Amino acid sequence: MSSHRLEIRVKPRPGLLNPEGKAIHHALAALGWAAVHDVRVGKVIYVDMDADTPDAALVEAEAMCRKILANPVTEDFEISLVPAEGGVPS
Amino acid sequence: MSSHRLEIRVKPRPGLLNPEGKAIHHALAALGWAAVHDVRVGKVIYVDMDADTPDAALVEAEAMCRKILANPVTEDFEISLVPAEGGVPS
């Protein structure tokens, strides 16, 4: 049993409006970033958990996404294992 | 000039309280995920932009983070180039 850090990216499905992304897009344009043509915003969730293997942690994370972390109607998700940062979790 | 998609992960600095992460942690525990020992939530921002090279896009994205996407007091950021999803940006 060892500790694993999962990075879960929950993002709006293509085609759905994303008002927060639109607001950022406008702000970037106002600051002169004319080369930007789309911005979309989602959530990134870092889960530190104990599991026997990295694969077991990934399986658990997928179950979490399906159960509560992502809205299956409006969001997609991607999961990666990432190295835990040094230091004590807060 | 070609189009690049940047994935920018903006996350709360270690040591800062993260109430949204705490709420998710409690919800996971209530659902039986006792092996989870920390959850932290940040934002993921997908920026589609034109730039001469991938490196030029990365440099622009870092400038955007320093200017408006991340709060330097409370947040860290990481930037990756990712493949654009098929289909028309919405």
mmCIF file of C-alpha atoms in Angstrom:
data_model
loop_
_atom_site.group_PDB
_atom_site.id
_atom_site.type_symbol
_atom_site.label_atom_id
_atom_site.label_comp_id
_atom_site.label_asym_id
_atom_site.label_seq_id
_atom_site.Cartn_x
_atom_site.Cartn_y
_atom_site.Cartn_z
ATOM 1 C CA MET A 1 0.000 0.000 0.000
ATOM 2 C CA SER A 2 1.608 3.229 -1.057
ATOM 3 C CA SER A 3 0.455 6.752 -1.713
ATOM 4 C CA HIS A 4 -0.356 7.963 -5.198
ATOM 5 C CA ARG A 5 -1.287 11.373 -6.536
ATOM 6 C CA LEU A 6 -3.891 11.516 -9.266
ATOM 7 C CA GLU A 7 -4.462 14.525 -11.446
ATOM 8 C CA ILE A 8 -8.033 14.575 -12.729
ATOM 9 C CA ARG A 9 -8.913 17.101 -15.402
ATOM 10 C CA VAL A 10 -12.647 17.718 -15.705
ATOM 11 C CA LYS A 11 -13.473 19.753 -18.772
ATOM 12 C CA PRO A 12 -16.596 21.058 -20.454
ATOM 13 C CA ARG A 13 -17.715 18.964 -23.413
ATOM 14 C CA PRO A 14 -17.008 20.400 -26.844
ATOM 15 C CA GLY A 15 -19.990 22.330 -28.124
ATOM 16 C CA LEU A 16 -21.257 23.444 -24.727
ATOM 17 C CA LEU A 17 -21.079 27.095 -23.855
ATOM 18 C CA ASN A 18 -18.319 27.941 -21.399
ATOM 19 C CA PRO A 19 -18.952 31.439 -20.050
ATOM 20 C CA GLU A 20 -15.858 31.511 -17.842
ATOM 21 C CA GLY A 21 -13.687 30.677 -20.839
ATOM 22 C CA LYS A 22 -15.416 33.336 -22.894
ATOM 23 C CA ALA A 23 -14.740 35.944 -20.193
ATOM 24 C CA ILE A 24 -11.049 35.021 -20.151
ATOM 25 C CA HIS A 25 -10.964 35.090 -23.965
ATOM 26 C CA HIS A 26 -12.338 38.650 -23.941
ATOM 27 C CA ALA A 27 -9.905 39.734 -21.247
ATOM 28 C CA LEU A 28 -6.952 38.324 -23.192
ATOM 29 C CA ALA A 29 -8.141 40.079 -26.367
ATOM 30 C CA ALA A 30 -8.419 43.358 -24.471
ATOM 31 C CA LEU A 31 -4.828 42.901 -23.321
ATOM 32 C CA GLY A 32 -3.650 42.465 -26.903
ATOM 33 C CA TRP A 33 -3.596 38.683 -27.288
ATOM 34 C CA ALA A 34 -5.365 38.701 -30.650
ATOM 35 C CA ALA A 35 -3.908 35.311 -31.662
ATOM 36 C CA VAL A 36 -6.085 33.493 -29.131
ATOM 37 C CA HIS A 37 -9.175 32.011 -30.778
ATOM 38 C CA ASP A 38 -10.772 29.933 -28.035
ATOM 39 C CA VAL A 39 -10.562 29.506 -24.265
ATOM 40 C CA ARG A 40 -12.325 26.857 -22.205
ATOM 41 C CA VAL A 41 -12.140 26.389 -18.452
ATOM 42 C CA GLY A 42 -12.592 23.253 -16.387
ATOM 43 C CA LYS A 43 -11.417 21.918 -13.060
ATOM 44 C CA VAL A 44 -8.285 20.072 -12.073
ATOM 45 C CA ILE A 45 -8.616 17.872 -9.007
ATOM 46 C CA TYR A 46 -5.594 16.402 -7.222
ATOM 47 C CA VAL A 47 -6.444 13.303 -5.199
ATOM 48 C CA ASP A 48 -3.838 11.786 -2.880
ATOM 49 C CA MET A 49 -4.766 8.233 -1.994
ATOM 50 C CA ASP A 50 -3.364 4.938 -0.808
ATOM 51 C CA ALA A 51 -3.603 2.007 -3.191
ATOM 52 C CA ASP A 52 -1.736 -1.240 -3.756
ATOM 53 C CA THR A 53 -0.648 -0.276 -7.249
ATOM 54 C CA PRO A 54 -0.797 2.785 -9.523
ATOM 55 C CA ASP A 55 -3.318 0.933 -11.690
ATOM 56 C CA ALA A 56 -5.573 0.340 -8.691
ATOM 57 C CA ALA A 57 -5.449 4.064 -7.912
ATOM 58 C CA LEU A 58 -6.427 4.879 -11.514
ATOM 59 C CA VAL A 59 -9.377 2.488 -11.332
ATOM 60 C CA GLU A 60 -10.584 4.137 -8.117
ATOM 61 C CA ALA A 61 -10.194 7.598 -9.614
ATOM 62 C CA GLU A 62 -12.277 6.637 -12.622
ATOM 63 C CA ALA A 63 -15.016 5.378 -10.300
ATOM 64 C CA MET A 64 -14.884 8.685 -8.377
ATOM 65 C CA CYS A 65 -15.270 10.627 -11.609
ATOM 66 C CA ARG A 66 -18.285 8.598 -12.665
ATOM 67 C CA LYS A 67 -19.844 8.862 -9.206
ATOM 68 C CA ILE A 68 -19.321 12.486 -8.181
ATOM 69 C CA LEU A 69 -16.402 14.369 -9.709
ATOM 70 C CA ALA A 70 -17.686 14.867 -13.231
ATOM 71 C CA ASN A 71 -21.120 15.557 -14.649
ATOM 72 C CA PRO A 72 -21.547 12.969 -17.409
ATOM 73 C CA VAL A 73 -23.943 15.185 -19.343
ATOM 74 C CA THR A 74 -21.733 18.246 -19.566
ATOM 75 C CA GLU A 75 -18.165 17.205 -18.768
ATOM 76 C CA ASP A 76 -15.414 14.865 -19.897
ATOM 77 C CA PHE A 77 -12.561 13.770 -17.682
ATOM 78 C CA GLU A 78 -8.957 12.608 -18.007
ATOM 79 C CA ILE A 79 -6.876 11.039 -15.265
ATOM 80 C CA SER A 80 -3.079 10.938 -14.888
ATOM 81 C CA LEU A 81 -0.738 9.753 -12.196
ATOM 82 C CA VAL A 82 1.602 12.571 -11.196
ATOM 83 C CA PRO A 83 4.486 12.723 -8.737
ATOM 84 C CA ALA A 84 3.449 14.047 -5.344
ATOM 85 C CA GLU A 85 5.015 17.396 -4.540
ATOM 86 C CA GLY A 86 7.527 17.371 -1.756
ATOM 87 C CA GLY A 87 6.235 18.461 1.592
ATOM 88 C CA VAL A 88 3.349 17.725 3.830
ATOM 89 C CA PRO A 89 -0.118 17.681 2.290
ATOM 90 C CA SER A 90 -2.167 20.548 3.643
ATOM 91 C CA MET B 1 1.588 30.399 -38.127
ATOM 92 C CA SER B 2 -0.308 27.354 -36.899
ATOM 93 C CA SER B 3 -2.791 26.655 -34.166
ATOM 94 C CA HIS B 4 -1.708 25.251 -30.818
ATOM 95 C CA ARG B 5 -3.683 24.095 -27.826
ATOM 96 C CA LEU B 6 -2.236 24.862 -24.412
ATOM 97 C CA GLU B 7 -3.394 23.176 -21.249
ATOM 98 C CA ILE B 8 -2.775 25.436 -18.257
ATOM 99 C CA ARG B 9 -3.243 23.957 -14.810
ATOM 100 C CA VAL B 10 -3.671 26.591 -12.103
ATOM 101 C CA LYS B 11 -3.532 25.059 -8.652
ATOM 102 C CA PRO B 12 -3.688 26.299 -5.090
ATOM 103 C CA ARG B 13 -0.274 26.640 -3.471
ATOM 104 C CA PRO B 14 0.641 23.944 -0.966
ATOM 105 C CA GLY B 15 -0.250 25.005 2.548
ATOM 106 C CA LEU B 16 -3.191 27.177 1.585
ATOM 107 C CA LEU B 17 -6.652 26.064 2.601
ATOM 108 C CA ASN B 18 -8.683 24.675 -0.270
ATOM 109 C CA PRO B 19 -12.321 24.498 0.841
ATOM 110 C CA GLU B 20 -13.594 22.999 -2.407
ATOM 111 C CA GLY B 21 -11.054 20.186 -2.128
ATOM 112 C CA LYS B 22 -12.032 19.614 1.488
ATOM 113 C CA ALA B 23 -15.708 19.341 0.519
ATOM 114 C CA ILE B 24 -14.865 16.743 -2.130
ATOM 115 C CA HIS B 25 -12.652 14.881 0.339
ATOM 116 C CA HIS B 26 -15.562 14.654 2.802
ATOM 117 C CA ALA B 27 -17.956 13.542 0.079
ATOM 118 C CA LEU B 28 -15.567 10.785 -1.047
ATOM 119 C CA ALA B 29 -15.122 9.627 2.549
ATOM 120 C CA ALA B 30 -18.902 9.495 2.990
ATOM 121 C CA LEU B 31 -19.106 7.306 -0.116
ATOM 122 C CA GLY B 32 -16.570 4.877 1.348
ATOM 123 C CA TRP B 33 -13.299 6.072 -0.196
ATOM 124 C CA ALA B 34 -11.374 5.923 3.074
ATOM 125 C CA ALA B 35 -8.003 5.571 1.318
ATOM 126 C CA VAL B 36 -8.125 9.178 0.100
ATOM 127 C CA HIS B 37 -6.061 11.442 2.325
ATOM 128 C CA ASP B 38 -6.080 14.779 0.519
ATOM 129 C CA VAL B 39 -7.973 16.520 -2.270
ATOM 130 C CA ARG B 40 -7.158 19.872 -3.806
ATOM 131 C CA VAL B 41 -8.994 21.640 -6.588
ATOM 132 C CA GLY B 42 -7.725 24.134 -9.118
ATOM 133 C CA LYS B 43 -8.605 25.227 -12.628
ATOM 134 C CA VAL B 44 -7.599 23.875 -15.993
ATOM 135 C CA ILE B 45 -7.668 26.383 -18.834
ATOM 136 C CA TYR B 46 -7.450 25.339 -22.484
ATOM 137 C CA VAL B 47 -6.190 28.115 -24.742
ATOM 138 C CA ASP B 48 -6.279 27.672 -28.525
ATOM 139 C CA MET B 49 -3.994 30.157 -30.197
ATOM 140 C CA ASP B 50 -1.998 30.837 -33.339
ATOM 141 C CA ALA B 51 1.769 31.041 -32.968
ATOM 142 C CA ASP B 52 4.750 30.490 -35.207
ATOM 143 C CA THR B 53 6.097 27.632 -33.125
ATOM 144 C CA PRO B 54 4.994 25.550 -30.138
ATOM 145 C CA ASP B 55 7.696 27.264 -28.064
ATOM 146 C CA ALA B 56 6.322 30.688 -28.969
ATOM 147 C CA ALA B 57 2.859 29.557 -27.819
ATOM 148 C CA LEU B 58 4.332 28.372 -24.508
ATOM 149 C CA VAL B 59 6.052 31.720 -23.971
ATOM 150 C CA GLU B 60 2.769 33.565 -24.605
ATOM 151 C CA ALA B 61 0.889 31.248 -22.235
ATOM 152 C CA GLU B 62 3.387 31.886 -19.468
ATOM 153 C CA ALA B 63 2.923 35.631 -19.955
ATOM 154 C CA MET B 64 -0.880 35.183 -19.764
ATOM 155 C CA CYS B 65 -0.530 33.257 -16.503
ATOM 156 C CA ARG B 66 1.649 35.956 -14.967
ATOM 157 C CA LYS B 67 -0.677 38.701 -16.181
ATOM 158 C CA ILE B 68 -4.191 37.392 -15.491
ATOM 159 C CA LEU B 69 -4.700 33.640 -15.362
ATOM 160 C CA ALA B 70 -3.040 32.859 -12.027
ATOM 161 C CA ASN B 71 -2.863 34.689 -8.739
ATOM 162 C CA PRO B 72 0.851 34.726 -7.872
ATOM 163 C CA VAL B 73 0.131 34.912 -4.151
ATOM 164 C CA THR B 74 -2.128 31.888 -3.910
ATOM 165 C CA GLU B 75 -1.640 29.791 -7.039
ATOM 166 C CA ASP B 76 0.997 27.935 -9.011
ATOM 167 C CA PHE B 77 0.662 27.096 -12.676
ATOM 168 C CA GLU B 78 1.915 24.492 -15.144
ATOM 169 C CA ILE B 79 1.596 24.672 -18.928
ATOM 170 C CA SER B 80 1.592 21.840 -21.478
ATOM 171 C CA LEU B 81 1.007 21.644 -25.180
ATOM 172 C CA VAL B 82 -1.757 19.159 -25.927
ATOM 173 C CA PRO B 83 -3.254 17.919 -29.185
ATOM 174 C CA ALA B 84 -6.372 19.832 -30.193
ATOM 175 C CA GLU B 85 -9.492 17.682 -30.117
ATOM 176 C CA GLY B 86 -11.021 16.988 -33.474
ATOM 177 C CA GLY B 87 -13.921 19.153 -34.426
ATOM 178 C CA VAL B 88 -14.728 22.788 -34.504
ATOM 179 C CA PRO B 89 -13.926 24.841 -31.420
ATOM 180 C CA SER B 90 -17.110 26.001 -29.790
#
